[in-house]
């Protein structure tokens, strides 16, 4: 009989995973503790912006016209326990307040709420990013709380999707990693992922700690790569070099590669910053803190970028922000997402406002989330409106729409034609030809 799947926690990861599992042919029940999310998803509406996700949802959600009806949502753990053979845990694992460590209470709650409803053999599969050692602890808790006892097994299956490409990444993963303790669990997960495996996605079977570490080490590597090129940008600025040319030139070396070498205001979002911090905290608990001290430097290079952008903007407007208008293009931590968690763009906008400037922000998809997080910033309905009367324009999230702006038309709206490119994504000549002063991190002035 075909496996029935539940997805617990329907945020960026879970909503995508639930819709993708339905696309792969499974009957799926999504569960969240936020009733508004369940109501929206049940109507075929996605509570966040993720390209292609709403179409996928509408193709499967029960009740939508022409849908397969394979996908439903609930807030009842009892229903989930009765329904599912495989339960994916996709809840959030944020940074603890005032500490580097990961806050595991959402994962713990999810497991503790589900377990008492597992009366028959079931596989609980953790997808959330957790500190190494969590799966061992949760497996014991599951066996203790589930009426099915040892027949309620745990597996760990870290998720590598990128916001902005989440649907594609979930349907066609570049690898599937499963931490398991039994052949049965491995077989169940091979069945779940039969389609991508048949398409060629590598399937890597590990123990629990390795599966957990694969995710945190992958994120640490990516964060390190970004901070590496940002450190080179700092040196380029000091020495009069050009980090964009430098990145191009080192990127031709296949061992280095071109990706993730764009210098700018650094990484943010709901994953990289908190994941490298939680990794350091966990390594400390394990007595392996020395191994990860470099991540402290990676983090500090990254955070320094935001301050540096503020300094460049202050310099650009003549040394002080009082009485100046600054336009900020971009609020999300990356393009093609509405996610503003730990967004460098909003952080820079907030700092500049605190120093006395009047800051107006525009973002193609992140306005509602930005407003909720930084209600005191001003928001404009378009890029053109945001730059009206500005003494400096800051390009802080590399949306395609910003690359396609017309610098001539924009130039007629601003007080001063000054653009600071915090993402090294605009074409300097194009802007300079239209009479703008273009400045970017890690590049010569003109
Ligand atoms: N967003 C990404 O790009 C991404 C990529 C890979 C891994 N991850 C990891 O996936 C996990 C989820 O991330 P996210 O970005 O989807 O977070 P999110 O905050 O968007 O979603 C989490 C969801 O879980 C729900 N939730 C919390 N406690 C619950 C409970 N006890 N029962 C049911 N639902 C509960 C929340 O209401 C929310 O809807 C995190 O561990 C994250 O590090 C995220």
Short mmCIF file of C-alpha atoms and ligand atoms in Angstrom, two decimals:
data_model
loop_
_atom_site.label_atom_id
_atom_site.label_comp_id
_atom_site.label_asym_id
_atom_site.label_seq_id
_atom_site.Cartn_x
_atom_site.Cartn_y
_atom_site.Cartn_z
CA UNK A 1 0.00 0.00 0.00
CA UNK A 2 1.27 3.49 -0.82
CA UNK A 3 2.87 5.36 2.06
CA UNK A 4 0.92 8.20 3.65
CA UNK A 5 2.94 11.21 4.64
CA UNK A 6 2.52 13.99 7.17
CA UNK A 7 4.56 17.19 7.24
CA UNK A 8 4.76 18.88 10.63
CA UNK A 9 5.49 22.61 10.46
CA UNK A 10 4.38 24.24 7.21
CA UNK A 11 6.74 27.21 6.88
CA UNK A 12 9.23 27.80 4.05
CA UNK A 13 10.53 24.24 4.29
CA UNK A 14 7.40 22.33 5.29
CA UNK A 15 4.89 23.91 2.90
CA UNK A 16 7.23 23.20 0.01
CA UNK A 17 7.96 19.66 1.19
CA UNK A 18 4.26 18.87 1.63
CA UNK A 19 3.35 20.09 -1.86
CA UNK A 20 6.35 18.29 -3.38
CA UNK A 21 5.41 15.00 -1.70
CA UNK A 22 1.91 15.31 -3.18
CA UNK A 23 3.50 16.00 -6.57
CA UNK A 24 5.50 12.77 -6.18
CA UNK A 25 2.17 10.93 -5.82
CA UNK A 26 1.72 10.54 -2.06
CA UNK A 27 -1.31 11.31 0.08
CA UNK A 28 -0.09 14.14 2.32
CA UNK A 29 -1.37 15.82 5.47
CA UNK A 30 0.35 19.06 6.52
CA UNK A 31 0.16 20.21 10.16
CA UNK A 32 0.96 23.54 11.78
CA UNK A 33 0.13 25.17 15.11
CA UNK A 34 -0.68 28.52 13.47
CA UNK A 35 -4.38 28.32 12.47
CA UNK A 36 -4.07 31.17 9.91
CA UNK A 37 -1.42 29.23 7.99
CA UNK A 38 -3.58 26.10 7.93
CA UNK A 39 -6.59 28.12 6.75
CA UNK A 40 -4.61 29.74 3.92
CA UNK A 41 -2.90 26.55 2.78
CA UNK A 42 -6.24 24.69 2.81
CA UNK A 43 -7.54 27.33 0.37
CA UNK A 44 -4.54 26.79 -1.89
CA UNK A 45 -2.82 30.02 -0.83
CA UNK A 46 0.83 30.10 0.25
CA UNK A 47 1.55 32.19 3.38
CA UNK A 48 4.95 33.25 1.98
CA UNK A 49 6.43 34.09 -1.41
CA UNK A 50 8.22 31.21 -3.08
CA UNK A 51 8.27 30.99 -6.89
CA UNK A 52 6.13 28.14 -8.25
CA UNK A 53 4.87 26.99 -4.86
CA UNK A 54 1.34 28.30 -5.15
CA UNK A 55 0.86 26.52 -8.50
CA UNK A 56 2.13 23.28 -7.02
CA UNK A 57 -0.13 23.65 -3.99
CA UNK A 58 -3.19 24.38 -6.14
CA UNK A 59 -2.45 21.31 -8.25
CA UNK A 60 -2.91 19.05 -5.25
CA UNK A 61 -4.81 20.70 -2.41
CA UNK A 62 -8.16 19.06 -1.67
CA UNK A 63 -11.08 21.19 -2.82
CA UNK A 64 -9.21 23.28 -5.42
CA UNK A 65 -10.72 23.04 -8.92
CA UNK A 66 -9.05 20.29 -10.95
CA UNK A 67 -6.68 19.38 -8.09
CA UNK A 68 -5.63 15.79 -7.33
CA UNK A 69 -6.89 16.25 -3.75
CA UNK A 70 -3.84 14.41 -2.42
CA UNK A 71 -2.88 17.28 -0.10
CA UNK A 72 -4.76 18.36 3.03
CA UNK A 73 -3.93 20.39 6.12
CA UNK A 74 -4.82 20.11 9.80
CA UNK A 75 -3.85 21.34 13.23
CA UNK A 76 -4.67 18.02 14.94
CA UNK A 77 -1.78 15.82 16.03
CA UNK A 78 -4.25 13.02 16.66
CA UNK A 79 -5.32 13.12 13.04
CA UNK A 80 -1.68 13.24 11.89
CA UNK A 81 -0.75 10.26 14.04
CA UNK A 82 -3.63 8.19 12.67
CA UNK A 83 -3.01 9.25 9.08
CA UNK A 84 0.70 8.95 8.52
CA UNK A 85 3.20 6.17 7.92
CA UNK A 86 6.02 8.71 7.55
CA UNK A 87 6.07 11.98 9.52
CA UNK A 88 8.45 14.73 8.43
CA UNK A 89 9.41 17.24 11.16
CA UNK A 90 9.94 20.63 9.49
CA UNK A 91 9.53 23.07 12.39
CA UNK A 92 11.78 26.07 13.05
CA UNK A 93 15.05 25.86 15.00
CA UNK A 94 15.95 29.50 15.69
CA UNK A 95 18.86 30.91 17.68
CA UNK A 96 18.17 31.12 21.42
CA UNK A 97 17.72 34.64 22.74
CA UNK A 98 21.00 35.98 24.07
CA UNK A 99 22.93 32.82 23.20
CA UNK A 100 24.53 31.22 20.17
CA UNK A 101 22.85 27.87 20.79
CA UNK A 102 19.91 26.47 18.86
CA UNK A 103 16.47 26.69 20.44
CA UNK A 104 15.19 23.11 20.20
CA UNK A 105 11.88 23.66 21.90
CA UNK A 106 9.82 23.59 18.66
CA UNK A 107 11.32 20.28 17.55
CA UNK A 108 10.94 18.82 21.04
CA UNK A 109 7.30 19.96 21.17
CA UNK A 110 6.57 18.50 17.75
CA UNK A 111 7.99 15.10 18.67
CA UNK A 112 6.31 15.11 22.07
CA UNK A 113 2.95 16.09 20.56
CA UNK A 114 3.09 13.47 17.80
CA UNK A 115 4.53 10.48 19.66
CA UNK A 116 1.50 9.67 21.89
CA UNK A 117 -0.58 9.27 18.70
CA UNK A 118 1.68 6.69 17.07
CA UNK A 119 -0.13 3.41 17.63
CA UNK A 120 1.30 1.50 14.66
CA UNK A 121 4.69 1.26 12.94
CA UNK A 122 5.75 4.72 11.80
CA UNK A 123 8.87 6.53 10.71
CA UNK A 124 9.44 10.02 12.10
CA UNK A 125 11.90 11.88 9.87
CA UNK A 126 13.62 15.01 11.11
CA UNK A 127 14.32 17.62 8.43
CA UNK A 128 14.89 20.67 10.64
CA UNK A 129 18.50 21.76 11.07
CA UNK A 130 19.53 20.65 14.57
CA UNK A 131 22.67 20.42 16.72
CA UNK A 132 24.52 17.13 16.35
CA UNK A 133 23.31 14.68 19.00
CA UNK A 134 19.66 15.76 18.79
CA UNK A 135 18.52 12.74 16.78
CA UNK A 136 19.89 10.27 19.35
CA UNK A 137 18.09 12.12 22.12
CA UNK A 138 14.83 12.38 20.16
CA UNK A 139 14.87 8.70 19.14
CA UNK A 140 14.93 7.72 22.82
CA UNK A 141 12.13 10.17 23.62
CA UNK A 142 10.04 8.81 20.75
CA UNK A 143 10.41 5.18 21.86
CA UNK A 144 9.47 6.24 25.38
CA UNK A 145 6.32 8.20 24.43
CA UNK A 146 4.91 6.28 21.44
CA UNK A 147 2.41 3.51 22.17
CA UNK A 148 3.99 1.66 19.22
CA UNK A 149 7.29 1.60 21.20
CA UNK A 150 10.27 0.51 19.13
CA UNK A 151 8.06 0.36 16.01
CA UNK A 152 8.04 4.15 16.04
CA UNK A 153 11.47 4.83 14.55
CA UNK A 154 13.40 8.01 13.90
CA UNK A 155 15.51 9.00 10.90
CA UNK A 156 17.32 12.25 10.10
CA UNK A 157 17.06 13.66 6.59
CA UNK A 158 18.55 17.18 6.44
CA UNK A 159 17.17 19.60 3.90
CA UNK A 160 19.30 21.58 1.46
CA UNK A 161 16.65 23.59 -0.41
CA UNK A 162 17.41 27.21 -1.28
CA UNK A 163 14.66 29.79 -0.85
CA UNK A 164 13.86 31.14 -4.29
CA UNK A 165 14.49 27.67 -5.80
CA UNK A 166 12.70 25.63 -3.15
CA UNK A 167 10.27 23.81 -5.45
CA UNK A 168 12.95 22.78 -7.93
CA UNK A 169 15.37 21.81 -5.14
CA UNK A 170 12.75 19.68 -3.39
CA UNK A 171 11.55 17.87 -6.50
CA UNK A 172 15.05 17.42 -7.93
CA UNK A 173 17.47 17.44 -4.98
CA UNK A 174 21.21 17.48 -5.72
CA UNK A 175 21.59 14.86 -2.99
CA UNK A 176 19.45 13.05 -0.44
CA UNK A 177 21.11 12.37 2.89
CA UNK A 178 19.52 10.01 5.40
CA UNK A 179 20.73 9.18 8.87
CA UNK A 180 19.16 5.87 9.88
CA UNK A 181 19.52 3.15 12.49
CA UNK A 182 17.74 0.32 10.66
CA UNK A 183 17.36 -1.22 7.22
CA UNK A 184 13.62 -0.70 7.51
CA UNK A 185 14.01 3.07 7.86
CA UNK A 186 16.38 3.17 4.90
CA UNK A 187 13.92 1.20 2.79
CA UNK A 188 11.01 3.49 3.70
CA UNK A 189 13.05 6.56 2.73
CA UNK A 190 14.16 4.93 -0.53
CA UNK A 191 10.44 4.44 -1.29
CA UNK A 192 9.61 8.05 -0.41
CA UNK A 193 12.38 9.36 -2.66
CA UNK A 194 12.06 6.69 -5.39
CA UNK A 195 11.36 9.30 -8.10
CA UNK A 196 14.37 11.59 -7.51
CA UNK A 197 16.59 8.55 -6.91
CA UNK A 198 15.49 7.14 -10.28
CA UNK A 199 16.30 10.52 -11.84
CA UNK A 200 19.83 10.28 -10.50
CA UNK A 201 19.84 12.15 -7.17
CA UNK A 202 22.64 10.61 -5.08
CA UNK A 203 21.29 8.86 -1.96
CA UNK A 204 23.76 8.97 0.93
CA UNK A 205 23.08 6.74 3.93
CA UNK A 206 24.77 7.65 7.22
CA UNK A 207 24.45 7.38 10.97
CA UNK A 208 22.60 10.09 12.95
CA UNK A 209 25.54 12.35 13.86
CA UNK A 210 26.91 12.40 10.32
CA UNK A 211 23.52 13.29 8.82
CA UNK A 212 23.14 16.17 11.29
CA UNK A 213 26.71 17.33 10.65
CA UNK A 214 26.34 17.23 6.85
CA UNK A 215 23.84 20.09 7.04
CA UNK A 216 25.72 22.29 9.49
CA UNK A 217 29.05 21.71 7.78
CA UNK A 218 27.58 22.49 4.33
CA UNK A 219 26.20 25.78 5.67
CA UNK A 220 29.50 26.56 7.39
CA UNK A 221 31.36 26.00 4.13
CA UNK A 222 29.01 28.30 2.22
CA UNK A 223 29.23 30.99 4.90
CA UNK A 224 33.02 30.70 4.84
CA UNK A 225 33.11 31.12 1.07
CA UNK A 226 31.03 34.29 1.25
CA UNK A 227 33.09 35.73 4.09
CA UNK A 228 36.29 34.79 2.25
CA UNK A 229 35.41 36.92 -0.76
CA UNK A 230 34.18 39.69 1.53
CA UNK A 231 37.52 39.62 3.34
CA UNK A 232 39.19 39.94 -0.07
CA UNK A 233 36.91 42.91 -0.75
CA UNK A 234 38.24 44.59 2.39
CA UNK A 235 41.82 44.03 1.23
CA UNK A 236 40.96 45.20 -2.30
CA UNK A 237 39.55 48.43 -0.89
CA UNK A 238 42.70 49.00 1.16
CA UNK A 239 45.01 48.20 -1.77
CA UNK A 240 43.03 49.74 -4.61
CA UNK A 241 42.13 46.38 -6.20
CA UNK A 242 38.86 45.24 -7.75
CA UNK A 243 37.19 42.30 -5.99
CA UNK A 244 34.83 41.60 -8.90
CA UNK A 245 37.76 40.97 -11.26
CA UNK A 246 39.55 39.06 -8.53
CA UNK A 247 36.53 36.76 -8.01
CA UNK A 248 36.22 36.17 -11.74
CA UNK A 249 39.88 35.30 -12.01
CA UNK A 250 40.07 32.92 -9.04
CA UNK A 251 36.71 31.39 -10.01
CA UNK A 252 38.16 29.94 -13.22
CA UNK A 253 40.06 27.51 -11.01
CA UNK A 254 37.71 24.54 -10.81
CA UNK A 255 38.84 23.77 -7.28
CA UNK A 256 37.54 27.18 -6.23
CA UNK A 257 34.56 27.63 -8.57
CA UNK A 258 32.65 30.79 -9.43
CA UNK A 259 29.60 30.37 -7.21
CA UNK A 260 29.16 32.22 -3.92
CA UNK A 261 32.03 34.57 -4.76
CA UNK A 262 30.06 37.78 -5.12
CA UNK A 263 31.34 40.29 -2.59
CA UNK A 264 28.71 42.45 -0.94
CA UNK A 265 26.96 43.16 2.33
CA UNK A 266 27.08 39.49 3.27
CA UNK A 267 24.76 36.68 4.18
CA UNK A 268 21.64 36.71 6.32
CA UNK A 269 18.33 34.88 6.42
CA UNK A 270 16.82 32.23 8.64
CA UNK A 271 19.64 29.71 8.14
CA UNK A 272 23.33 30.59 7.69
CA UNK A 273 23.83 33.05 10.58
CA UNK A 274 22.01 31.00 13.21
CA UNK A 275 23.33 27.69 11.91
CA UNK A 276 27.01 28.62 12.16
CA UNK A 277 26.45 30.05 15.63
CA UNK A 278 24.59 26.94 16.82
CA UNK A 279 27.39 24.83 15.33
CA UNK A 280 30.02 26.74 17.33
CA UNK A 281 27.93 26.42 20.51
CA UNK A 282 27.49 22.69 20.02
CA UNK A 283 31.17 22.13 19.24
CA UNK A 284 31.92 23.92 22.53
CA UNK A 285 29.66 21.52 24.43
CA UNK A 286 31.43 18.60 22.78
CA UNK A 287 34.87 19.95 23.69
CA UNK A 288 35.69 20.57 20.02
CA UNK A 289 35.34 24.37 20.08
CA UNK A 290 38.88 24.92 18.74
CA UNK A 291 37.90 23.19 15.50
CA UNK A 292 35.35 25.90 14.76
CA UNK A 293 36.95 29.09 16.04
CA UNK A 294 37.36 30.13 12.38
CA UNK A 295 33.55 30.40 12.19
CA UNK A 296 33.69 33.22 14.72
CA UNK A 297 35.83 35.13 12.21
CA UNK A 298 33.47 34.17 9.36
CA UNK A 299 30.58 35.59 11.39
CA UNK A 300 32.43 38.75 12.30
CA UNK A 301 33.60 39.46 8.73
CA UNK A 302 29.98 39.06 7.71
CA UNK A 303 28.56 41.38 10.35
CA UNK A 304 31.29 43.96 9.61
CA UNK A 305 29.96 44.25 6.05
CA UNK A 306 26.74 45.81 7.26
CA UNK A 307 28.58 48.45 9.28
CA UNK A 308 30.89 49.13 6.35
CA UNK A 309 27.94 49.72 4.04
CA UNK A 310 26.56 52.26 6.52
CA UNK A 311 29.96 54.01 6.58
CA UNK A 312 30.13 54.16 2.78
CA UNK A 313 26.63 55.64 2.66
CA UNK A 314 27.52 58.23 5.29
CA UNK A 315 30.63 59.20 3.35
CA UNK A 316 28.59 59.39 0.15
CA UNK A 317 26.10 61.88 1.59
CA UNK A 318 28.85 64.16 2.87
CA UNK A 319 29.79 62.78 6.29
CA UNK A 320 26.50 62.86 8.23
CA UNK A 321 22.99 61.50 7.79
CA UNK A 322 21.02 64.28 9.49
CA UNK A 323 18.59 65.88 7.07
CA UNK A 324 19.50 63.38 4.32
CA UNK A 325 17.15 61.12 2.42
CA UNK A 326 18.35 57.60 1.68
CA UNK A 327 16.53 55.16 -0.60
CA UNK A 328 17.01 51.44 0.06
CA UNK A 329 16.27 49.03 -2.75
CA UNK A 330 15.69 45.60 -1.27
CA UNK A 331 14.52 44.36 2.13
CA UNK A 332 14.68 40.59 1.85
CA UNK A 333 17.86 38.67 2.66
CA UNK A 334 18.02 37.45 -0.94
CA UNK A 335 16.03 37.91 -4.14
CA UNK A 336 13.02 35.74 -5.08
CA UNK A 337 11.92 35.39 -1.47
CA UNK A 338 9.87 37.44 0.96
CA UNK A 339 12.04 36.31 3.87
CA UNK A 340 13.44 39.19 5.92
CA UNK A 341 14.86 37.15 8.81
CA UNK A 342 18.24 38.63 9.74
CA UNK A 343 18.28 40.52 6.45
CA UNK A 344 21.46 42.55 5.88
CA UNK A 345 19.44 45.03 3.78
CA UNK A 346 16.98 45.84 6.57
CA UNK A 347 19.76 45.89 9.13
CA UNK A 348 21.61 48.54 7.09
CA UNK A 349 18.39 50.51 6.53
CA UNK A 350 17.66 50.44 10.26
CA UNK A 351 21.17 51.58 11.24
CA UNK A 352 21.08 54.49 8.79
CA UNK A 353 17.71 55.59 10.07
CA UNK A 354 18.95 55.45 13.67
CA UNK A 355 21.77 57.78 12.64
CA UNK A 356 19.29 60.41 11.53
CA UNK A 357 18.54 59.85 7.85
CA UNK A 358 15.06 59.58 6.42
CA UNK A 359 15.09 56.08 4.93
CA UNK A 360 12.58 54.83 2.36
CA UNK A 361 12.56 51.15 1.45
CA UNK A 362 11.15 49.29 -1.51
CA UNK A 363 11.18 45.54 -2.06
CA UNK A 364 9.27 43.59 -4.72
CA UNK A 365 7.96 40.89 -2.33
CA UNK A 366 9.19 41.58 1.19
CA UNK A 367 7.23 44.74 2.08
CA UNK A 368 4.72 43.18 4.51
CA UNK A 369 7.34 41.22 6.41
CA UNK A 370 9.70 44.22 6.46
CA UNK A 371 6.98 46.52 7.77
CA UNK A 372 6.15 44.03 10.53
CA UNK A 373 9.82 43.85 11.61
CA UNK A 374 10.81 47.52 11.11
CA UNK A 375 7.57 49.51 11.34
CA UNK A 376 9.39 52.83 11.78
CA UNK A 377 11.07 52.78 8.36
CA UNK A 378 9.22 54.45 5.48
CA UNK A 379 8.05 52.22 2.64
CA UNK A 380 7.29 53.19 -0.95
CA UNK A 381 5.14 51.29 -3.45
CA UNK A 382 7.85 51.21 -6.16
CA UNK A 383 11.56 51.75 -6.69
CA UNK A 384 10.78 54.98 -8.50
CA UNK A 385 8.80 56.31 -5.53
CA UNK A 386 11.41 55.14 -3.04
CA UNK A 387 14.19 57.18 -4.66
CA UNK A 388 12.19 60.43 -4.84
CA UNK A 389 14.37 63.21 -3.41
CA UNK A 390 17.09 60.78 -2.27
CA UNK A 391 20.65 61.95 -1.62
CA UNK A 392 21.84 58.36 -2.02
CA UNK A 393 20.32 55.16 -3.37
CA UNK A 394 21.46 51.88 -1.79
CA UNK A 395 21.08 48.65 -3.76
CA UNK A 396 20.98 46.00 -1.04
CA UNK A 397 19.12 42.94 -2.40
CA UNK A 398 19.91 41.80 -5.94
CA UNK A 399 16.39 41.49 -7.39
CA UNK A 400 16.32 41.23 -11.17
CA UNK A 401 13.89 44.15 -11.25
CA UNK A 402 16.62 46.42 -9.81
CA UNK A 403 19.14 45.37 -12.47
CA UNK A 404 16.56 46.37 -15.06
CA UNK A 405 15.92 49.85 -13.64
CA UNK A 406 16.45 52.75 -16.01
CA UNK A 407 19.14 54.98 -14.46
CA UNK A 408 18.08 57.91 -16.66
CA UNK A 409 14.46 57.87 -15.48
CA UNK A 410 15.53 57.24 -11.89
CA UNK A 411 18.02 60.09 -12.12
CA UNK A 412 15.17 62.53 -12.66
CA UNK A 413 13.59 61.55 -9.33
CA UNK A 414 16.60 61.81 -6.99
CA UNK A 415 18.19 64.83 -5.34
CA UNK A 416 21.69 63.47 -6.04
CA UNK A 417 22.67 60.78 -8.54
CA UNK A 418 24.56 58.55 -6.13
CA UNK A 419 24.20 54.79 -6.12
CA UNK A 420 25.90 52.40 -3.74
CA UNK A 421 25.78 48.81 -4.90
CA UNK A 422 25.85 46.57 -1.84
CA UNK A 423 25.64 43.43 -3.97
CA UNK A 424 28.03 44.13 -6.84
CA UNK A 425 25.18 43.21 -9.17
CA UNK A 426 24.57 46.39 -11.18
CA UNK A 427 26.48 47.40 -14.29
CA UNK A 428 28.69 50.34 -13.22
CA UNK A 429 29.15 51.72 -16.76
CA UNK A 430 25.42 51.78 -17.37
CA UNK A 431 24.86 53.91 -14.26
CA UNK A 432 27.90 56.12 -14.75
CA UNK A 433 26.88 56.83 -18.36
CA UNK A 434 23.57 58.15 -17.01
CA UNK A 435 25.42 60.61 -14.79
CA UNK A 436 25.45 58.64 -11.55
CA UNK A 437 28.31 58.26 -9.08
CA UNK A 438 28.53 54.49 -8.71
CA UNK A 439 30.23 52.98 -5.70
CA UNK A 440 30.48 49.33 -4.71
CA UNK A 441 32.12 47.31 -1.96
CA UNK A 442 35.63 46.17 -2.80
CA UNK A 443 35.94 48.14 -6.05
CA UNK A 444 37.80 51.28 -7.04
CA UNK A 445 35.85 54.56 -6.93
CA UNK A 446 35.64 55.20 -10.65
N1 LIG B 1 14.02 28.05 4.92
C1 LIG B 1 15.00 27.38 4.35
O1 LIG B 1 15.50 27.76 3.28
C2 LIG B 1 15.56 26.12 4.97
C3 LIG B 1 16.42 25.30 4.23
C4 LIG B 1 16.93 24.15 4.82
C5 LIG B 1 16.64 23.86 6.15
N2 LIG B 1 15.83 24.70 6.86
C6 LIG B 1 15.54 24.35 8.26
O2 LIG B 1 14.18 23.92 8.28
C7 LIG B 1 13.58 24.27 9.52
C8 LIG B 1 12.33 25.10 9.25
O3 LIG B 1 12.71 26.32 8.62
P1 LIG B 1 11.66 27.29 7.95
O4 LIG B 1 12.45 28.33 7.27
O5 LIG B 1 10.66 26.49 7.19
O6 LIG B 1 10.96 27.90 9.26
P2 LIG B 1 9.53 28.62 9.35
O7 LIG B 1 9.59 29.43 10.59
O8 LIG B 1 9.18 29.25 8.05
O9 LIG B 1 8.52 27.40 9.55
C9 LIG B 1 8.40 26.65 10.71
C10 LIG B 1 6.93 26.30 10.91
O10 LIG B 1 6.81 25.38 11.99
C11 LIG B 1 5.63 25.71 12.72
N3 LIG B 1 5.73 25.12 14.06
C12 LIG B 1 6.46 25.54 15.12
N4 LIG B 1 6.28 24.70 16.16
C13 LIG B 1 5.43 23.74 15.75
C14 LIG B 1 4.86 22.60 16.37
N5 LIG B 1 5.17 22.25 17.64
N6 LIG B 1 4.00 21.83 15.66
C15 LIG B 1 3.69 22.16 14.38
N7 LIG B 1 4.20 23.23 13.75
C16 LIG B 1 5.06 24.00 14.42
C17 LIG B 1 5.61 27.22 12.68
O11 LIG B 1 4.31 27.72 12.96
C18 LIG B 1 6.06 27.49 11.25
O12 LIG B 1 4.97 27.56 10.35
C19 LIG B 1 14.66 25.00 10.31
O13 LIG B 1 15.32 24.07 11.12
C20 LIG B 1 15.60 25.50 9.24
O14 LIG B 1 16.90 25.71 9.71
C21 LIG B 1 15.27 25.80 6.29
#
